Coordinates of C-alpha atoms in Angstrom, one line a residue:
Chain P
M1 CA 89.4 127.4 181.6
V2 CA 89.9 124.5 179.3
G3 CA 91.2 126.9 176.7
A4 CA 93.8 128.2 179.2
V5 CA 95.0 124.7 180.0
V6 CA 95.2 123.9 176.3
V7 CA 97.3 127.1 175.6
V8 CA 99.7 126.4 178.5
V9 CA 100.2 122.8 177.4
L10 CA 100.7 123.9 173.8
Q11 CA 103.3 126.4 174.9
I12 CA 105.2 123.9 177.0
L13 CA 105.1 120.9 174.8
M14 CA 105.1 122.3 171.3
C15 CA 105.8 125.9 170.8
N16 CA 108.9 126.2 173.0
R17 CA 110.6 123.6 170.7
I18 CA 109.9 125.6 167.5
A19 CA 112.6 128.0 166.3
L20 CA 112.1 128.9 162.7
W21 CA 115.5 129.9 161.2
G22 CA 116.8 129.8 164.7
V23 CA 115.0 133.0 165.7
A24 CA 111.2 132.8 165.5
T25 CA 109.5 131.0 168.4
P26 CA 105.7 131.3 168.7
F27 CA 104.6 132.3 172.2
V28 CA 100.9 131.3 172.2
L29 CA 100.8 132.0 175.9
V30 CA 100.2 135.7 175.0
Y31 CA 96.8 134.6 173.6
L32 CA 95.7 133.8 177.1
F33 CA 96.3 137.3 178.3
L34 CA 95.2 138.9 175.1
K35 CA 91.8 137.4 175.4
A36 CA 91.2 138.4 179.0
P37 CA 88.0 140.4 179.3
S38 CA 88.2 144.1 180.0
G39 CA 87.6 145.4 183.5
L40 CA 89.3 142.6 185.3
Q41 CA 90.7 143.4 188.7
A42 CA 94.3 144.2 188.0
H43 CA 95.7 142.5 191.1
L44 CA 94.0 139.2 190.6
F45 CA 94.8 139.2 186.9
M46 CA 98.5 139.9 187.6
T47 CA 98.6 137.1 190.2
F48 CA 97.0 134.7 187.8
A49 CA 99.5 135.8 185.1
F50 CA 102.4 135.3 187.5
F51 CA 101.5 131.8 188.3
V52 CA 100.7 130.8 184.8
G53 CA 104.1 132.2 183.8
L54 CA 105.8 130.4 186.6
L55 CA 104.2 127.1 185.6
V56 CA 105.7 127.4 182.1
D57 CA 109.0 128.4 183.7
I58 CA 109.1 125.3 185.8
F59 CA 108.8 123.1 182.7
T60 CA 111.3 125.1 180.6
N61 CA 114.0 125.6 183.2
T62 CA 113.8 129.4 182.9
P63 CA 112.8 130.5 186.4
G64 CA 111.3 134.0 186.3
V65 CA 111.5 134.6 182.6
Y66 CA 107.9 133.7 181.6
A67 CA 106.6 135.0 184.9
L68 CA 108.1 138.4 184.3
A69 CA 106.8 138.6 180.8
S70 CA 103.3 137.5 181.8
V71 CA 103.0 139.9 184.7
T72 CA 104.1 142.7 182.5
V73 CA 101.5 141.9 179.8
A74 CA 98.8 141.6 182.5
F75 CA 99.8 144.9 183.9
L76 CA 99.5 146.6 180.5
H77 CA 96.3 144.9 179.5
N78 CA 93.7 147.2 181.1
P79 CA 95.4 150.6 180.6
L80 CA 96.1 149.6 177.0
L81 CA 92.5 148.6 176.3
A82 CA 91.3 151.8 177.8
R83 CA 93.5 153.9 175.5
I84 CA 92.9 151.9 172.4
Q85 CA 89.1 151.7 172.1
Y86 CA 87.3 154.3 170.2
R87 CA 84.5 155.0 172.6
D88 CA 84.1 155.0 176.3
R89 CA 82.3 151.9 177.4
G90 CA 82.2 152.7 181.1
E91 CA 81.7 149.6 183.1
E92 CA 80.7 147.4 180.2
K93 CA 82.7 144.2 180.0
Y94 CA 83.8 142.7 176.7
V95 CA 86.4 140.3 175.3
P96 CA 88.9 142.0 173.0
S97 CA 88.4 140.6 169.4
F98 CA 88.1 141.8 165.9
A99 CA 84.3 142.3 166.5
S100 CA 84.5 144.2 169.7
L101 CA 87.4 146.5 169.0
G102 CA 87.4 146.7 165.2
M103 CA 89.9 145.2 162.9
W104 CA 92.8 147.6 163.1
R105 CA 92.4 148.5 166.7
Y106 CA 92.5 144.9 167.6
V107 CA 95.6 144.3 165.5
L108 CA 97.4 147.2 167.1
Y109 CA 96.4 145.9 170.5
A110 CA 97.8 142.4 169.7
V111 CA 101.0 143.9 168.2
I112 CA 101.8 145.9 171.3
L113 CA 101.1 143.2 173.8
T114 CA 103.0 140.5 171.8
A115 CA 106.0 142.8 171.2
V116 CA 106.2 143.6 174.9
F117 CA 106.0 139.9 175.8
C118 CA 108.7 138.8 173.3
T119 CA 111.0 141.7 174.3
V120 CA 110.7 140.9 178.0
I121 CA 111.3 137.2 177.4
F122 CA 114.4 137.6 175.3
C123 CA 115.9 140.4 177.3
A124 CA 115.4 138.5 180.6
E125 CA 116.8 135.3 179.0
S126 CA 119.9 136.7 177.5
F127 CA 120.9 138.7 180.6
S128 CA 124.3 137.1 180.9
F129 CA 125.1 136.5 177.2
F130 CA 125.0 139.5 174.9
S131 CA 124.8 139.9 171.1
P132 CA 122.5 142.7 170.1
S133 CA 121.8 141.8 166.5
L134 CA 120.7 138.3 167.4
L135 CA 118.6 139.5 170.2
A136 CA 116.8 142.0 168.0
G137 CA 116.3 139.3 165.4
R138 CA 114.8 137.0 167.9
I139 CA 112.5 139.6 169.2
V140 CA 111.2 140.7 165.8
G141 CA 111.0 137.2 164.4
S142 CA 109.1 135.8 167.4
T143 CA 106.8 138.8 167.6
L144 CA 105.8 138.3 163.9
L145 CA 105.4 134.5 164.2
T146 CA 103.3 134.8 167.4
L147 CA 101.1 137.5 165.8
L148 CA 100.6 135.4 162.7
V149 CA 99.5 132.4 164.8
I150 CA 97.3 134.4 167.1
L151 CA 95.6 136.4 164.4
V152 CA 95.0 133.3 162.2
V153 CA 93.5 131.4 165.2
D154 CA 91.3 134.5 165.9
L155 CA 90.1 134.7 162.3
L156 CA 89.2 131.1 162.4
M157 CA 87.3 131.4 165.7
E158 CA 85.4 134.5 164.4
R159 CA 84.5 132.7 161.2
K160 CA 83.0 129.7 163.2
R161 CA 80.7 132.0 165.1
Chain D
M1 CA 99.3 161.3 205.4
R2 CA 95.9 161.0 203.8
K3 CA 97.3 162.2 200.5
L4 CA 100.0 159.5 200.7
L5 CA 97.5 156.8 201.3
Q6 CA 95.4 158.1 198.4
F7 CA 98.4 158.1 196.2
F8 CA 99.1 154.4 197.1
R9 CA 95.5 153.5 196.5
Q10 CA 95.4 155.2 193.1
H11 CA 98.5 153.5 191.9
S12 CA 98.0 150.2 193.8
S13 CA 98.2 148.1 190.6
L14 CA 101.5 149.7 189.8
F15 CA 102.9 148.7 193.2
V16 CA 101.5 145.1 192.9
Y17 CA 103.2 145.0 189.5
L18 CA 106.5 146.2 190.9
C19 CA 106.3 143.5 193.7
Y20 CA 105.9 140.8 191.0
V21 CA 108.7 142.2 189.0
A22 CA 110.9 142.1 192.1
L23 CA 109.9 138.5 192.7
C24 CA 110.6 137.5 189.1
L25 CA 114.0 139.2 189.2
I26 CA 114.9 137.3 192.4
L27 CA 113.9 134.1 190.7
L28 CA 115.9 135.1 187.6
F29 CA 119.1 135.8 189.5
W30 CA 118.7 133.2 192.2
F31 CA 118.6 130.3 189.8
N32 CA 120.8 131.7 187.1
P33 CA 123.9 129.7 187.7
Y34 CA 122.7 126.7 185.7
Q35 CA 124.5 124.3 187.9
Q36 CA 122.3 125.1 190.8
S37 CA 119.1 124.7 188.9
V38 CA 118.2 121.4 190.5
Y39 CA 115.9 123.1 192.9
F40 CA 113.9 124.6 190.1
S41 CA 114.2 122.6 187.0
S42 CA 112.5 119.7 185.3
A43 CA 114.9 117.5 187.1
S44 CA 113.1 117.9 190.3
R45 CA 109.5 117.0 190.9
V46 CA 107.2 120.0 190.4
A47 CA 105.6 119.7 193.8
G48 CA 109.0 119.6 195.4
S49 CA 110.1 122.8 193.8
L50 CA 106.9 124.5 194.8
Y51 CA 107.4 123.5 198.4
D52 CA 111.0 124.7 198.1
L53 CA 109.7 128.1 196.8
S54 CA 107.3 128.6 199.7
G55 CA 110.1 127.6 202.1
A56 CA 112.3 130.1 200.4
V57 CA 109.8 132.9 200.9
T58 CA 109.1 132.2 204.6
G59 CA 112.8 131.5 205.0
Y60 CA 113.6 135.2 204.5
F61 CA 112.3 136.1 207.9
G62 CA 114.9 133.9 209.6
L63 CA 117.8 134.7 207.3
Q64 CA 120.1 136.3 209.9
K65 CA 119.8 133.4 212.3
A66 CA 120.2 130.9 209.5
N67 CA 123.3 132.7 208.3
N68 CA 124.9 132.5 211.7
E69 CA 124.1 128.8 212.0
L70 CA 125.6 128.1 208.6
L71 CA 128.8 129.9 209.5
A72 CA 129.1 127.8 212.6
Q73 CA 128.3 124.6 210.8
N74 CA 130.7 125.5 208.0
G75 CA 133.6 126.0 210.4
K76 CA 132.8 122.6 212.0
L77 CA 132.7 120.9 208.6
Q78 CA 135.9 122.5 207.5
D79 CA 137.7 121.1 210.5
E80 CA 136.1 117.7 209.9
L81 CA 137.2 117.9 206.2
A82 CA 140.8 118.6 207.1
V83 CA 140.9 115.6 209.5
L84 CA 139.3 113.3 206.8
R85 CA 141.7 114.6 204.2
N86 CA 144.7 113.8 206.3
T87 CA 143.4 110.3 207.0
L88 CA 142.6 109.7 203.4
A89 CA 146.1 110.9 202.3
L90 CA 147.6 108.5 204.9
Y91 CA 145.7 105.5 203.6
Q92 CA 146.6 106.5 200.1
A93 CA 150.2 106.5 200.9
H94 CA 149.9 103.1 202.6
D95 CA 148.2 101.8 199.5
T96 CA 150.7 103.0 197.0
L97 CA 153.6 101.8 199.1
S98 CA 152.2 98.3 199.8
Q99 CA 151.6 97.4 196.2
L100 CA 152.9 98.2 192.8
P101 CA 151.2 101.4 191.3
L102 CA 148.4 100.5 188.9
P103 CA 148.6 101.7 185.3
P104 CA 146.8 105.0 184.8
A105 CA 143.1 104.5 184.4
N106 CA 141.9 104.9 180.9
I107 CA 138.5 104.4 179.1
D108 CA 138.1 101.0 180.8
T109 CA 137.1 102.8 184.0
S110 CA 134.1 104.3 182.2
R111 CA 130.9 102.3 182.4
L112 CA 128.0 103.3 180.1
I113 CA 124.4 104.1 181.3
V114 CA 121.8 104.6 178.6
A115 CA 119.2 107.3 179.1
R116 CA 116.3 108.7 177.1
V117 CA 116.2 112.5 176.4
I118 CA 112.8 113.7 177.6
N119 CA 113.3 117.4 177.2
N120 CA 115.7 119.3 175.0
S121 CA 116.1 122.8 173.8
V122 CA 118.2 124.2 170.9
A123 CA 116.5 127.6 170.3
R124 CA 117.5 129.3 173.5
R125 CA 120.7 130.9 174.6
N126 CA 121.4 128.5 177.5
N127 CA 120.3 125.1 176.2
C128 CA 119.7 122.2 178.5
I129 CA 118.8 118.5 178.2
T130 CA 116.7 116.6 180.6
I131 CA 117.2 112.8 180.8
D132 CA 115.2 110.1 182.5
K133 CA 118.0 108.7 184.6
G134 CA 119.0 110.2 188.0
R135 CA 121.0 109.6 191.1
R136 CA 119.2 106.3 191.6
D137 CA 120.7 105.0 188.4
G138 CA 124.1 106.4 189.1
V139 CA 123.9 109.7 187.3
F140 CA 125.6 112.5 189.1
P141 CA 126.6 116.1 188.2
E142 CA 129.8 116.4 186.2
M143 CA 129.2 113.2 184.3
G144 CA 129.4 113.4 180.5
L145 CA 126.7 112.6 177.9
V146 CA 127.4 111.2 174.5
D147 CA 125.1 109.9 171.8
Q148 CA 126.0 107.6 168.8
N149 CA 127.6 110.5 167.0
G150 CA 129.6 112.2 169.6
V151 CA 129.7 114.3 172.8
V152 CA 126.4 115.9 173.8
G153 CA 126.8 117.6 177.1
V154 CA 127.6 117.5 180.8
V155 CA 125.2 116.7 183.6
S156 CA 124.7 119.8 185.8
S157 CA 122.2 118.6 188.3
A158 CA 120.4 115.3 189.1
S159 CA 117.4 114.3 191.3
S160 CA 116.5 110.8 192.2
D161 CA 115.0 109.9 188.8
Y162 CA 115.9 112.7 186.4
A163 CA 119.0 114.8 185.5
V164 CA 119.5 118.0 183.7
A165 CA 122.6 118.5 181.5
L166 CA 124.1 121.5 179.9
S167 CA 124.2 120.8 176.3
L168 CA 127.2 121.8 174.1
L169 CA 124.9 124.5 172.9
N170 CA 125.3 126.4 176.2
P171 CA 127.9 129.2 176.5
H172 CA 128.3 128.2 180.2
L173 CA 129.9 124.9 179.2
R174 CA 133.5 124.6 178.0
I175 CA 135.1 121.3 177.2
S176 CA 138.8 120.7 176.8
C177 CA 139.4 119.2 173.3
K178 CA 142.2 118.4 171.0
I179 CA 142.8 117.8 167.3
K180 CA 143.0 114.1 166.8
N181 CA 146.5 112.6 166.5
T182 CA 148.1 115.8 167.7
Q183 CA 148.6 117.2 171.1
H184 CA 147.1 120.6 170.4
I185 CA 144.6 121.5 173.1
G186 CA 141.7 123.9 172.6
S187 CA 138.6 124.8 174.5
L188 CA 135.3 124.1 172.9
A189 CA 132.7 126.9 173.4
W190 CA 129.4 127.8 171.8
D191 CA 129.0 131.3 170.4
G192 CA 125.2 131.2 170.4
T193 CA 124.5 131.4 166.7
S194 CA 124.3 128.1 165.0
V195 CA 122.8 124.8 166.2
H196 CA 125.4 122.8 164.2
H197 CA 128.6 124.7 164.9
A198 CA 130.8 125.7 167.8
G199 CA 134.2 127.3 168.1
L200 CA 137.5 125.7 169.2
E201 CA 139.2 128.4 171.1
E202 CA 142.6 129.0 172.7
L203 CA 144.6 127.5 169.8
P204 CA 148.2 128.7 169.1
E205 CA 148.8 130.4 165.8
Y206 CA 151.4 128.0 164.3
I207 CA 149.3 124.9 164.0
T208 CA 147.8 123.8 160.7
V209 CA 144.4 122.2 160.4
N210 CA 142.6 120.6 157.5
V211 CA 138.9 120.6 156.7
G212 CA 137.4 117.5 158.1
D213 CA 140.0 116.9 160.9
T214 CA 138.4 115.2 163.8
I215 CA 138.2 117.0 167.2
V216 CA 138.2 114.7 170.2
T217 CA 138.0 115.2 173.9
S218 CA 141.4 115.6 175.6
G219 CA 140.7 113.8 178.8
Y220 CA 141.8 116.8 180.8
S221 CA 138.3 117.6 182.1
G222 CA 136.7 115.3 184.7
A223 CA 133.7 114.5 182.6
F224 CA 135.1 112.7 179.5
P225 CA 137.9 110.2 178.9
E226 CA 140.3 110.9 176.1
G227 CA 139.4 110.4 172.5
L228 CA 135.6 110.8 172.3
V229 CA 134.5 112.5 169.0
V230 CA 133.2 116.0 169.4
G231 CA 133.1 117.4 165.9
F232 CA 135.0 118.1 162.7
V233 CA 136.9 121.1 161.4
E234 CA 134.5 123.0 159.2
D235 CA 136.6 126.1 158.3
T236 CA 140.4 126.3 158.5
R237 CA 140.3 130.1 158.8
K238 CA 141.6 131.1 162.1
V239 CA 140.0 134.1 163.8
K240 CA 142.2 135.9 166.3
K241 CA 140.8 136.4 169.8
N242 CA 142.9 137.5 172.8
N243 CA 146.2 136.4 171.3
F244 CA 144.8 133.0 170.5
Y245 CA 143.0 131.6 167.6
V246 CA 139.5 130.2 167.1
I247 CA 138.4 127.7 164.4
T248 CA 134.9 126.8 163.5
I249 CA 133.9 123.2 163.9
R250 CA 130.8 121.2 163.0
L251 CA 129.4 119.4 165.9
A252 CA 129.2 115.6 165.5
A253 CA 125.9 115.2 167.5
D254 CA 122.7 116.4 165.9
F255 CA 121.1 118.4 168.8
S256 CA 117.8 118.9 167.1
A257 CA 117.2 115.1 167.0
L258 CA 118.5 113.7 170.3
N259 CA 116.8 110.6 171.4
F260 CA 119.0 108.2 173.4
V261 CA 122.2 109.3 175.1
R262 CA 124.8 107.4 177.1
V263 CA 126.0 108.7 180.4
V264 CA 129.8 108.3 180.7
E265 CA 130.9 107.3 184.1
Y266 CA 134.5 108.4 184.1
H267 CA 136.7 108.9 187.1
K268 CA 140.1 110.4 187.0
P269 CA 142.3 108.2 189.1
V270 CA 142.1 109.4 192.7
E271 CA 145.8 109.7 192.7
Q272 CA 145.7 112.2 189.8
I273 CA 143.1 114.3 191.5
L274 CA 145.1 114.4 194.7
I275 CA 148.3 115.4 193.1
E276 CA 146.5 118.1 191.1
K277 CA 145.0 119.5 194.2
E278 CA 148.4 119.5 195.9
A279 CA 149.9 121.3 192.9
Q280 CA 147.1 123.9 193.1
S281 CA 147.7 124.5 196.8
Y282 CA 151.3 125.5 196.0
E283 CA 150.2 128.2 193.6

């Protein structure tokens, strides 16, 4: 819970103001959804994601943008986990991490969710103002930077344990 | 029937997802004209906007009735407006006849309010600035913002204590500018690529510009008086666009380091507004 608040505050106050080379913005908000345990009730999770996204939207003057991206990621979370793990765990609940999914599976999982999040954010934001190359650059740049931040944080956390 | 229900049950999370997507898209389009963003921006109190949102949801049920009421009210207000306009025009005429006409208002009519920038974006497509002064301090939409270097933006919405302005780094904002010491008018617009540059559009082909020429406001728009610095010519190459030419200018203000801005309170003389309106009505 405290972690969730920290992530949201970080996103609002710090990460939204970063734009490396004008294209790469870290969206640490994804981390919140990435780390959601498996087997959550989809409806509740999406509702949670919607309101978290809306909260960030209120502070960034982008009504609907973050909410849409968050809900999309929340929607994909469970089906993706079910596809990506190497053995059927049945009802067992676990938190996605390097340890629980294995190195490459976890990276793949993070790449997909982050890429979806960034794509939705930038597409929704640039609806009225179009330049495809810049849009693609922003999506790729932000996905890479977000991944870097998330994976480094994860490695550090794992190391501590 | 049972199969249908089963289908819904099986894909219930998909339907919940689609509901949320619809809700997000409504938000996205509803608040997209940035000028209306006062209901849902950092200008308004968070609580207030949440209440507004809940009101907007329940409000859908009475939309038809509300629409009829609004139509009636609109008609009434239009009548009232016509009467008031006539009265105003009458007084205006009396005024101008009874005393000598005043010299045209210039920069003297603008008083300066200083505000702190509390939120600012440069990385997005549509960049906005939030300042800590609002209607209570005399900040209203359509007022201009300048900092020590030059023009920064135009206020788009204001609550009692805060205001949100479209920064020059917002393709929705266009400002009428001219090249200093000439009368060549262009329109400043941001193309969304560089934080430090913008384009001066709608220039005729025959003019010559030099690198470093100063670009200032023309005074034609309602937000700024004439002669405030906007930027400098960076590149004299003219790019053709719709029969007119665009030159690249370097913006004077540093948008990544805004701190204090001044709100320019500039009013076109009432007389000018009236005659412009009158001219428009003949078109």
